[in-house]
PDB file of C-alpha atoms in Angstrom:
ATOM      1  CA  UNK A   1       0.000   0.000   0.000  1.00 75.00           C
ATOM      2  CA  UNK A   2       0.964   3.505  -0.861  1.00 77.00           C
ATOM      3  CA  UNK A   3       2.498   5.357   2.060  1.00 81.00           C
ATOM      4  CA  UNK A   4       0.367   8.537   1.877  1.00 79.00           C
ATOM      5  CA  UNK A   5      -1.726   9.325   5.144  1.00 87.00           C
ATOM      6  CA  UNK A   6      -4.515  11.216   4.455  1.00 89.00           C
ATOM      7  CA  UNK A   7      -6.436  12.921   7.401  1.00 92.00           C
ATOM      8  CA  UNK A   8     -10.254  14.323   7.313  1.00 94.00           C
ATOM      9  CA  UNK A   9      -8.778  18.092   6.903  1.00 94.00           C
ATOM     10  CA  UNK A  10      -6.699  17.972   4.046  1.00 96.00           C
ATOM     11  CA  UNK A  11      -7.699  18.985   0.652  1.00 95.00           C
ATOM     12  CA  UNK A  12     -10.027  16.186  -1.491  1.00 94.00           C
ATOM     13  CA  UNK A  13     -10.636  18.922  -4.725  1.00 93.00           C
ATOM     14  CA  UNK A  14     -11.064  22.229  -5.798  1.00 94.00           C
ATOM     15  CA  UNK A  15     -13.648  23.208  -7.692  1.00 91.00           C
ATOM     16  CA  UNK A  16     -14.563  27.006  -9.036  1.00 88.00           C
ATOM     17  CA  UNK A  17     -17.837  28.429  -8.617  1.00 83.00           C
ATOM     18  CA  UNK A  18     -20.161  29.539 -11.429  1.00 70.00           C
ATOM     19  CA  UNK A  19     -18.905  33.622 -11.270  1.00 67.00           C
ATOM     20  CA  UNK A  20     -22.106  34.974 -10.556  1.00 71.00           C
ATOM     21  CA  UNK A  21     -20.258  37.792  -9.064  1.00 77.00           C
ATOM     22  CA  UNK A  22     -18.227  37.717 -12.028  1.00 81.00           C
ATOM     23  CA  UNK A  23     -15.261  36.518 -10.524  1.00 83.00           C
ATOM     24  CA  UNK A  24     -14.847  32.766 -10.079  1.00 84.00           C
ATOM     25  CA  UNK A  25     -13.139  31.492  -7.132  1.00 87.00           C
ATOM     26  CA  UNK A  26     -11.697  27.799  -6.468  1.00 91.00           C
ATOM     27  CA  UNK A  27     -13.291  26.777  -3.148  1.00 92.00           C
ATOM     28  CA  UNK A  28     -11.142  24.069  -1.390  1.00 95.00           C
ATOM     29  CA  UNK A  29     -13.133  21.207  -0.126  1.00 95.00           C
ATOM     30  CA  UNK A  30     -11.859  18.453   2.752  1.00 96.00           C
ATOM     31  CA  UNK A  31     -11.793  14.599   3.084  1.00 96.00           C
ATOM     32  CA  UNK A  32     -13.905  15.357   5.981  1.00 96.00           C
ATOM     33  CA  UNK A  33     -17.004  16.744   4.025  1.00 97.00           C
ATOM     34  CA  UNK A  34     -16.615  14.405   1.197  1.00 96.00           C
ATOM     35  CA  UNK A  35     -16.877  11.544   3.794  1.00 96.00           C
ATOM     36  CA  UNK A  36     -19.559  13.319   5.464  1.00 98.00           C
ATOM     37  CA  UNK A  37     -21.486  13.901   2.270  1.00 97.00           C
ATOM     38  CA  UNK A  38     -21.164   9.927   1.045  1.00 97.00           C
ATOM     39  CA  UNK A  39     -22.813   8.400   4.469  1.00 98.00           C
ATOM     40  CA  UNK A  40     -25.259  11.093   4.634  1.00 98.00           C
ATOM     41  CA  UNK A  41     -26.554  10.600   1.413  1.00 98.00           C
ATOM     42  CA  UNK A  42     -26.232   6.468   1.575  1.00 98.00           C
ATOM     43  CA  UNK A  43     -28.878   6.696   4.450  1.00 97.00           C
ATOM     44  CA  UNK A  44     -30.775   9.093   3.663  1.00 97.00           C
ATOM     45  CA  UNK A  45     -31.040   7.472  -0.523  1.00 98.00           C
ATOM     46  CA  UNK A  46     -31.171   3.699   0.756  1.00 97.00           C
ATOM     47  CA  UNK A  47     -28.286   2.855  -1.037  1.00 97.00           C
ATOM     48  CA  UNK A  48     -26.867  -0.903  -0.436  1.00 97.00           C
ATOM     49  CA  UNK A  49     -23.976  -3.089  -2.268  1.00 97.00           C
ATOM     50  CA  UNK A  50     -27.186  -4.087  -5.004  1.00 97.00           C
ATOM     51  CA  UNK A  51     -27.435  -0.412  -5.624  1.00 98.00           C
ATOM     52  CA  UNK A  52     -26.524   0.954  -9.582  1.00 98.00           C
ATOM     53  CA  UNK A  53     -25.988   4.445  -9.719  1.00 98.00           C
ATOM     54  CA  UNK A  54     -25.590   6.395 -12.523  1.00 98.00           C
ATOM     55  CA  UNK A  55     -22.966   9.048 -13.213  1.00 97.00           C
ATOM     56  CA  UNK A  56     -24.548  11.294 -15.131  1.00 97.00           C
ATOM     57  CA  UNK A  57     -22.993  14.574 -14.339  1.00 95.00           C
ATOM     58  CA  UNK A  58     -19.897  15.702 -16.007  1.00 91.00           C
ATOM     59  CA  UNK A  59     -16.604  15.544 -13.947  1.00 88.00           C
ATOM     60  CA  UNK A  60     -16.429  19.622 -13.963  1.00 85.00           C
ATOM     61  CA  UNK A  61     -19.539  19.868 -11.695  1.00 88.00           C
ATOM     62  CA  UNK A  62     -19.845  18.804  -8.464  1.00 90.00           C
ATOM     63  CA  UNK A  63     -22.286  16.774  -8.612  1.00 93.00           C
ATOM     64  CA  UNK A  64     -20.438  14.518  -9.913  1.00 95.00           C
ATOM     65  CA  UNK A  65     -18.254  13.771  -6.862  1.00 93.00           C
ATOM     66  CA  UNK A  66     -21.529  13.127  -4.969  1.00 94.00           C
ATOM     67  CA  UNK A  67     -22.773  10.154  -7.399  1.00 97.00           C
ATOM     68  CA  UNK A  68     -18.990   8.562  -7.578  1.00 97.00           C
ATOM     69  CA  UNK A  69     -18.315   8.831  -3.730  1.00 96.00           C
ATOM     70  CA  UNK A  70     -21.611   7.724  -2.429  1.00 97.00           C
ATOM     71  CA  UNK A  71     -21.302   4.695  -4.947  1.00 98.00           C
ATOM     72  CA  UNK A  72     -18.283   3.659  -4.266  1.00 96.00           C
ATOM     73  CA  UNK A  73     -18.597   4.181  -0.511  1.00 96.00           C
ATOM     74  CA  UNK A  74     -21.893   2.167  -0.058  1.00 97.00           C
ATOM     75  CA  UNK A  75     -20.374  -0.853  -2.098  1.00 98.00           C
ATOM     76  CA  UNK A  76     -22.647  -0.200  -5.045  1.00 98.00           C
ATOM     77  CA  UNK A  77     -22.026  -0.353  -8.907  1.00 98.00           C
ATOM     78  CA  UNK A  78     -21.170   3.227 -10.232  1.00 98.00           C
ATOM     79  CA  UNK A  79     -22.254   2.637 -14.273  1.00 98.00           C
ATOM     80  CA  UNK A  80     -20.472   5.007 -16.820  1.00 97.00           C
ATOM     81  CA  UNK A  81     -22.510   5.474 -20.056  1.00 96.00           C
ATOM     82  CA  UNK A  82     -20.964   6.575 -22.903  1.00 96.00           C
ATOM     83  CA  UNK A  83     -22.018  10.733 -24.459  1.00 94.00           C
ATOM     84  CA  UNK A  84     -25.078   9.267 -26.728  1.00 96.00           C
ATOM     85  CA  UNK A  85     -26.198   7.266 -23.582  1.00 96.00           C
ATOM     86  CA  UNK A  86     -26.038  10.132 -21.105  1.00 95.00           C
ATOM     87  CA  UNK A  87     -28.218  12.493 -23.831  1.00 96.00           C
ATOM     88  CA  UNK A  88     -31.642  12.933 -21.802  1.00 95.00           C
ATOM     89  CA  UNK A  89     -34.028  11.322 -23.536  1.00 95.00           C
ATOM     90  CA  UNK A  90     -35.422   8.393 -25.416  1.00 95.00           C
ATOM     91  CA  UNK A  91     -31.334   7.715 -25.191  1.00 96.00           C
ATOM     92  CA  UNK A  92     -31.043   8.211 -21.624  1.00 97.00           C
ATOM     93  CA  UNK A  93     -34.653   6.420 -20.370  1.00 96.00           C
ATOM     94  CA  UNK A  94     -33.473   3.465 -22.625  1.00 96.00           C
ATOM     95  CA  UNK A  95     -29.854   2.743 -20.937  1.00 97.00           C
ATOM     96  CA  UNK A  96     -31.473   3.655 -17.284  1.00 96.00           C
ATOM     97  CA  UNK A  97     -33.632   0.343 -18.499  1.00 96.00           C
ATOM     98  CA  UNK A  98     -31.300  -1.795 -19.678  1.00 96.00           C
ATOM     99  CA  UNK A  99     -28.499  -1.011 -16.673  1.00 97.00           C
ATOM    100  CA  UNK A 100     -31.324  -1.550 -14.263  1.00 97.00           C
ATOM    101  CA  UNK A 101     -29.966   1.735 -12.798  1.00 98.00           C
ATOM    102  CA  UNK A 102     -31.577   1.832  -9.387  1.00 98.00           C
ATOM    103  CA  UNK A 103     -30.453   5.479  -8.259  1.00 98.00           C
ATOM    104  CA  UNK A 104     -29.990   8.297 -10.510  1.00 97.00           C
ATOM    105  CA  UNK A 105     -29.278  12.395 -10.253  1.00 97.00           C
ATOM    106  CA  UNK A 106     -30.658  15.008 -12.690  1.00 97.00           C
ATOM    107  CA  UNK A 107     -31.132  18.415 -12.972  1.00 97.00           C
ATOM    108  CA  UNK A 108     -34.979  18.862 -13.821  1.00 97.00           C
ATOM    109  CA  UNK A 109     -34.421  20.150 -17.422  1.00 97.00           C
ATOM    110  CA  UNK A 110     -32.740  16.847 -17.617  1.00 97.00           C
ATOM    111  CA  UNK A 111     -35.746  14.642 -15.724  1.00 97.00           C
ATOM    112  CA  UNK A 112     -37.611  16.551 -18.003  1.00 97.00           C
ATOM    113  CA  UNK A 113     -36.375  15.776 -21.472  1.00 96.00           C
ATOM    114  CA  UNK A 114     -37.005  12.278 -20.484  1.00 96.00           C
ATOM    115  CA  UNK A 115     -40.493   9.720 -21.570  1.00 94.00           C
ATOM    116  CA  UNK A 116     -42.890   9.394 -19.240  1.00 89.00           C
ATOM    117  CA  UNK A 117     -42.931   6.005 -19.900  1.00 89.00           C
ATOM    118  CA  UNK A 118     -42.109   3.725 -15.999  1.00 83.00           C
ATOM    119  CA  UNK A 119     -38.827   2.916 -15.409  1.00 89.00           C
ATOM    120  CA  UNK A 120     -39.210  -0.607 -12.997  1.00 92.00           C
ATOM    121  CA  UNK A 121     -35.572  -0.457 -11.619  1.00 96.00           C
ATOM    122  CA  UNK A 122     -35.552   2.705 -10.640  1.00 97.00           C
ATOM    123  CA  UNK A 123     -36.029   2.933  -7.104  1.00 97.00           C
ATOM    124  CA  UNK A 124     -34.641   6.494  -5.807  1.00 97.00           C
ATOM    125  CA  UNK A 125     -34.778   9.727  -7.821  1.00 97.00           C
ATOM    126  CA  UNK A 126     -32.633  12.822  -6.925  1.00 98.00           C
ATOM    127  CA  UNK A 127     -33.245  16.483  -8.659  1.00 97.00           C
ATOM    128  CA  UNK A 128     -30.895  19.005  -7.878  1.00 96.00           C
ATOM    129  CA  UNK A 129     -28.880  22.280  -9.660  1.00 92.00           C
ATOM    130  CA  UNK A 130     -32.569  24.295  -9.831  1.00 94.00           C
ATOM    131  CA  UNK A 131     -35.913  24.285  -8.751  1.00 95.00           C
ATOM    132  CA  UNK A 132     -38.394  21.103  -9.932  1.00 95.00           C
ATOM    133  CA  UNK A 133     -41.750  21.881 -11.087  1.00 94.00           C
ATOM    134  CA  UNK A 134     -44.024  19.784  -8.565  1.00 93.00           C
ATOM    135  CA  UNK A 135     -45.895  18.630 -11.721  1.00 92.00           C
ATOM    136  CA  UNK A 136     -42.552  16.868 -12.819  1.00 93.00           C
ATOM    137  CA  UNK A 137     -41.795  15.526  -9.644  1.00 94.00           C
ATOM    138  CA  UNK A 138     -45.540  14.550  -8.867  1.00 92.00           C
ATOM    139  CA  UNK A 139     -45.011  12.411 -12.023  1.00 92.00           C
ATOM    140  CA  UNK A 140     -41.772  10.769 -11.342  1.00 94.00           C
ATOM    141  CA  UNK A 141     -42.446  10.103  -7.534  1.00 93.00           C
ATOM    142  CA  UNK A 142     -45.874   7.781  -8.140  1.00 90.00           C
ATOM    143  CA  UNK A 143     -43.493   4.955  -7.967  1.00 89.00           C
ATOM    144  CA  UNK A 144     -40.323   5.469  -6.344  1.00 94.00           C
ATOM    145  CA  UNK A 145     -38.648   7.723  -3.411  1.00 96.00           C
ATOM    146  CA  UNK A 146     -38.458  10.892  -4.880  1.00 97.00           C
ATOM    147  CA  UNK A 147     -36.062  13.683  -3.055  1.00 97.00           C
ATOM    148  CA  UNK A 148     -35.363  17.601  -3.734  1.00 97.00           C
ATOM    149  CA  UNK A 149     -32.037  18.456  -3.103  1.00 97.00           C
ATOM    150  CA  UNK A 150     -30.069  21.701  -2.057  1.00 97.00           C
ATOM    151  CA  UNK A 151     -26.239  22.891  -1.448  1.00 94.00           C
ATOM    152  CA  UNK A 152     -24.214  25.729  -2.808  1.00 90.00           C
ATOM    153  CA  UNK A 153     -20.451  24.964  -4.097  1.00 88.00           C
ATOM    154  CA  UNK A 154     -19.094  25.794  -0.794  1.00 91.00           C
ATOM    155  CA  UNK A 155     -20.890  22.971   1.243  1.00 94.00           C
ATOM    156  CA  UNK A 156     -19.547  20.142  -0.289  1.00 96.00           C
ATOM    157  CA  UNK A 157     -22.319  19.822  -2.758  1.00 95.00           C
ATOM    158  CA  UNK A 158     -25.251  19.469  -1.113  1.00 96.00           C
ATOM    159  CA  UNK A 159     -26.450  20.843   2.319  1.00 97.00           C
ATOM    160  CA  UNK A 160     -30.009  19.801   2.179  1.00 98.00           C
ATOM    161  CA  UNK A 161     -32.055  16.960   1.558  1.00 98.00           C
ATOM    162  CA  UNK A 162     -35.770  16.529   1.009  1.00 97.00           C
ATOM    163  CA  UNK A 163     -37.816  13.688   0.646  1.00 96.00           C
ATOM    164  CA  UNK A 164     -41.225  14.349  -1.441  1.00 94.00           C
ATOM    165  CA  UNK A 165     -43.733  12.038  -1.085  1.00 88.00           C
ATOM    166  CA  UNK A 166     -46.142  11.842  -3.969  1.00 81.00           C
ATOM    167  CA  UNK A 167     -49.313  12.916  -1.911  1.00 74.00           C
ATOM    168  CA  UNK A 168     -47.498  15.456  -0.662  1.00 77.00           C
ATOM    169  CA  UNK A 169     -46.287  17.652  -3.459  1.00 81.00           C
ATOM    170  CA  UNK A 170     -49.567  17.055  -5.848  1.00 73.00           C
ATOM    171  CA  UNK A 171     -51.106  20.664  -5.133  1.00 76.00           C
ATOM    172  CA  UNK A 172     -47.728  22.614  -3.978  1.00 81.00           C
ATOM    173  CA  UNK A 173     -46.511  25.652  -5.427  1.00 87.00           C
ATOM    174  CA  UNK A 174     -42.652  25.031  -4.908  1.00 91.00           C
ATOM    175  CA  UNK A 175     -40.714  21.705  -3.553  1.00 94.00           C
ATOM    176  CA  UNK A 176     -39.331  22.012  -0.349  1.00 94.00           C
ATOM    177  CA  UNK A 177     -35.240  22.371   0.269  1.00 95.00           C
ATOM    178  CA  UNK A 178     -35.461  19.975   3.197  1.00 95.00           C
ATOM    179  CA  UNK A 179     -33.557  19.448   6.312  1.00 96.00           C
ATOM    180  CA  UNK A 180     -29.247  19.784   6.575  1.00 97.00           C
ATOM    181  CA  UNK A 181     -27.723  16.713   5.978  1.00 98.00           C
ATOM    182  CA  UNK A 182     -25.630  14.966   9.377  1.00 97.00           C
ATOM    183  CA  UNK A 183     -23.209  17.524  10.814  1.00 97.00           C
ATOM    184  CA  UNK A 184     -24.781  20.038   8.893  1.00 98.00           C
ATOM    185  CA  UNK A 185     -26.735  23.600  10.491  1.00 97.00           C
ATOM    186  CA  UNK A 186     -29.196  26.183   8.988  1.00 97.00           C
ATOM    187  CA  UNK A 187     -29.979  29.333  10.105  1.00 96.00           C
ATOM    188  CA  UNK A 188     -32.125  31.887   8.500  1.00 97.00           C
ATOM    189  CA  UNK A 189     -31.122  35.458   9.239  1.00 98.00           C
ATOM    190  CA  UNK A 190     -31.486  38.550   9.151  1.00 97.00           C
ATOM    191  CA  UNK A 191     -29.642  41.470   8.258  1.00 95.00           C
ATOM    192  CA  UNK A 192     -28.331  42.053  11.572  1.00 96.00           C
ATOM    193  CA  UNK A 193     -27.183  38.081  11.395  1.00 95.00           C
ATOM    194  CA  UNK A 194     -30.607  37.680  14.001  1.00 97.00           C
ATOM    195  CA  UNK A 195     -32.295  34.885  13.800  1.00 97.00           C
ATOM    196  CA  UNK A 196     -35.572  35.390  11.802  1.00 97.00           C
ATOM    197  CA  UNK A 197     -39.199  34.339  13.386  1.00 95.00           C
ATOM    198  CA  UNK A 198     -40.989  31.673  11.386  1.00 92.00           C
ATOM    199  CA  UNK A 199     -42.520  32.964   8.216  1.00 91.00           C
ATOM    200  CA  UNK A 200     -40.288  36.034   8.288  1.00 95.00           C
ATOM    201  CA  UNK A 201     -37.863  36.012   4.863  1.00 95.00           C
ATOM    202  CA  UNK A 202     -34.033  36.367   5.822  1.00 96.00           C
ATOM    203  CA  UNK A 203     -30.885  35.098   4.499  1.00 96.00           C
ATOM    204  CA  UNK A 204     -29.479  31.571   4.527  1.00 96.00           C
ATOM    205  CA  UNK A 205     -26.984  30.943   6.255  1.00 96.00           C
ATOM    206  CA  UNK A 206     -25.157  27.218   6.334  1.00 97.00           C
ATOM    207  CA  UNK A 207     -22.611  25.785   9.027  1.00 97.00           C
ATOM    208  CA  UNK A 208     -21.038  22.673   9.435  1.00 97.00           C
ATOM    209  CA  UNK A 209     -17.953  20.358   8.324  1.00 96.00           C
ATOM    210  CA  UNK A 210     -18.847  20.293   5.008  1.00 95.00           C
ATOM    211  CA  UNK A 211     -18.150  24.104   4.110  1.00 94.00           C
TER     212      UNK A 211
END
């Protein structure tokens, strides 16, 4: 074995934001939140050794560090489909089908594109990188777990995680972010850095070993 002893503070990646303040910054994330991210998401997505994920994201977002380490680090198969296969699609519903995939991540433009046509294997679906329509995800949760899910870049992905049960999200206006992750705090603030009384808009702010 290699002789290189990694602790949970050293650097795992960087990985430069989008620039929406028009300049991009590399934001240096630890072994510790990637760790923290893969056994969060394991529980909370039911993932086990019979588990095949797909990795559908391309390796300059990260999202795609959350469907490789949560693959690898439950046991489970991490499938690779070529370009044509990862097009959303008729060419993307037909390799989920014929990989069995059981877990999957899309953006809903993505889960969009796709048939509405039942997909057996499927058993968890995860939409992240913008808001869902409820009348996309009312679709695609009749059948499976269906879960909404929320981090900036500087979080190690994803911060939040919620579950939307079918019944649930069949008359509402907007999907729910859902709770932090383990290790993982919330606060909504306000201006002052106050905490804000319930109902009260205020800014987000996010704590915890994955930022």
């Amino acid at each position: 074995n290699p002789d290189r002893p990694v602790s949970p503070g050293h650097l795992a990646y960087i990985i430069y934001t989008s620039g929406s303040t028009g300049k991009p910054k590399g934001v240096a994330l630890s072994h510790r939140g990637l760790a923290n991210l893969a056994q969060a998401q394991i529980q909370s997505f039911g993932l086990r050794s019979e588990s095949r994920v797909l990795q559908f994201a391309s390796f300059s977002f990260d999202a795609a560090t959350s469907e490789i380490v949560m693959a690898l680090c439950a046991g489970a198969r991490l499938d690779l489909p070529n370009a044509e296969q990862r097009l959303p699609g008729l060419s993307l519903w037909r390799h989920l089908n014929e990989a069995a995939i059981t877990h999957l991540t899309l953006p809903p433009t993505a889960l969009a594109a796709l048939p509405q046509i039942a997909a057996p294997a499927l058993e968890g679906l995860i939409v992240a990188g913008e808001p869902c329509p409820p009348a996309l995800a009312s679709f695609w949760s009749t059948s499976r777990r269906f879960f909404n899910a929320y981090g900036p870049t500087e979080t190690t992905v994803c911060a939040t995680i919620a579950e939307c049960a079918h019944a649930s999200i069949e008359e509402a206006t907007a999907l729910p972010i859902g709770r932090p992750i383990a290790n993982t705090q919330l606060y909504v603030l306000d201006r002052h850095h106050q905490p804000t009384p319930i109902g009260i808009p205020g800014e987000l702010h996010i704590g915890g070993v994955g930022l």
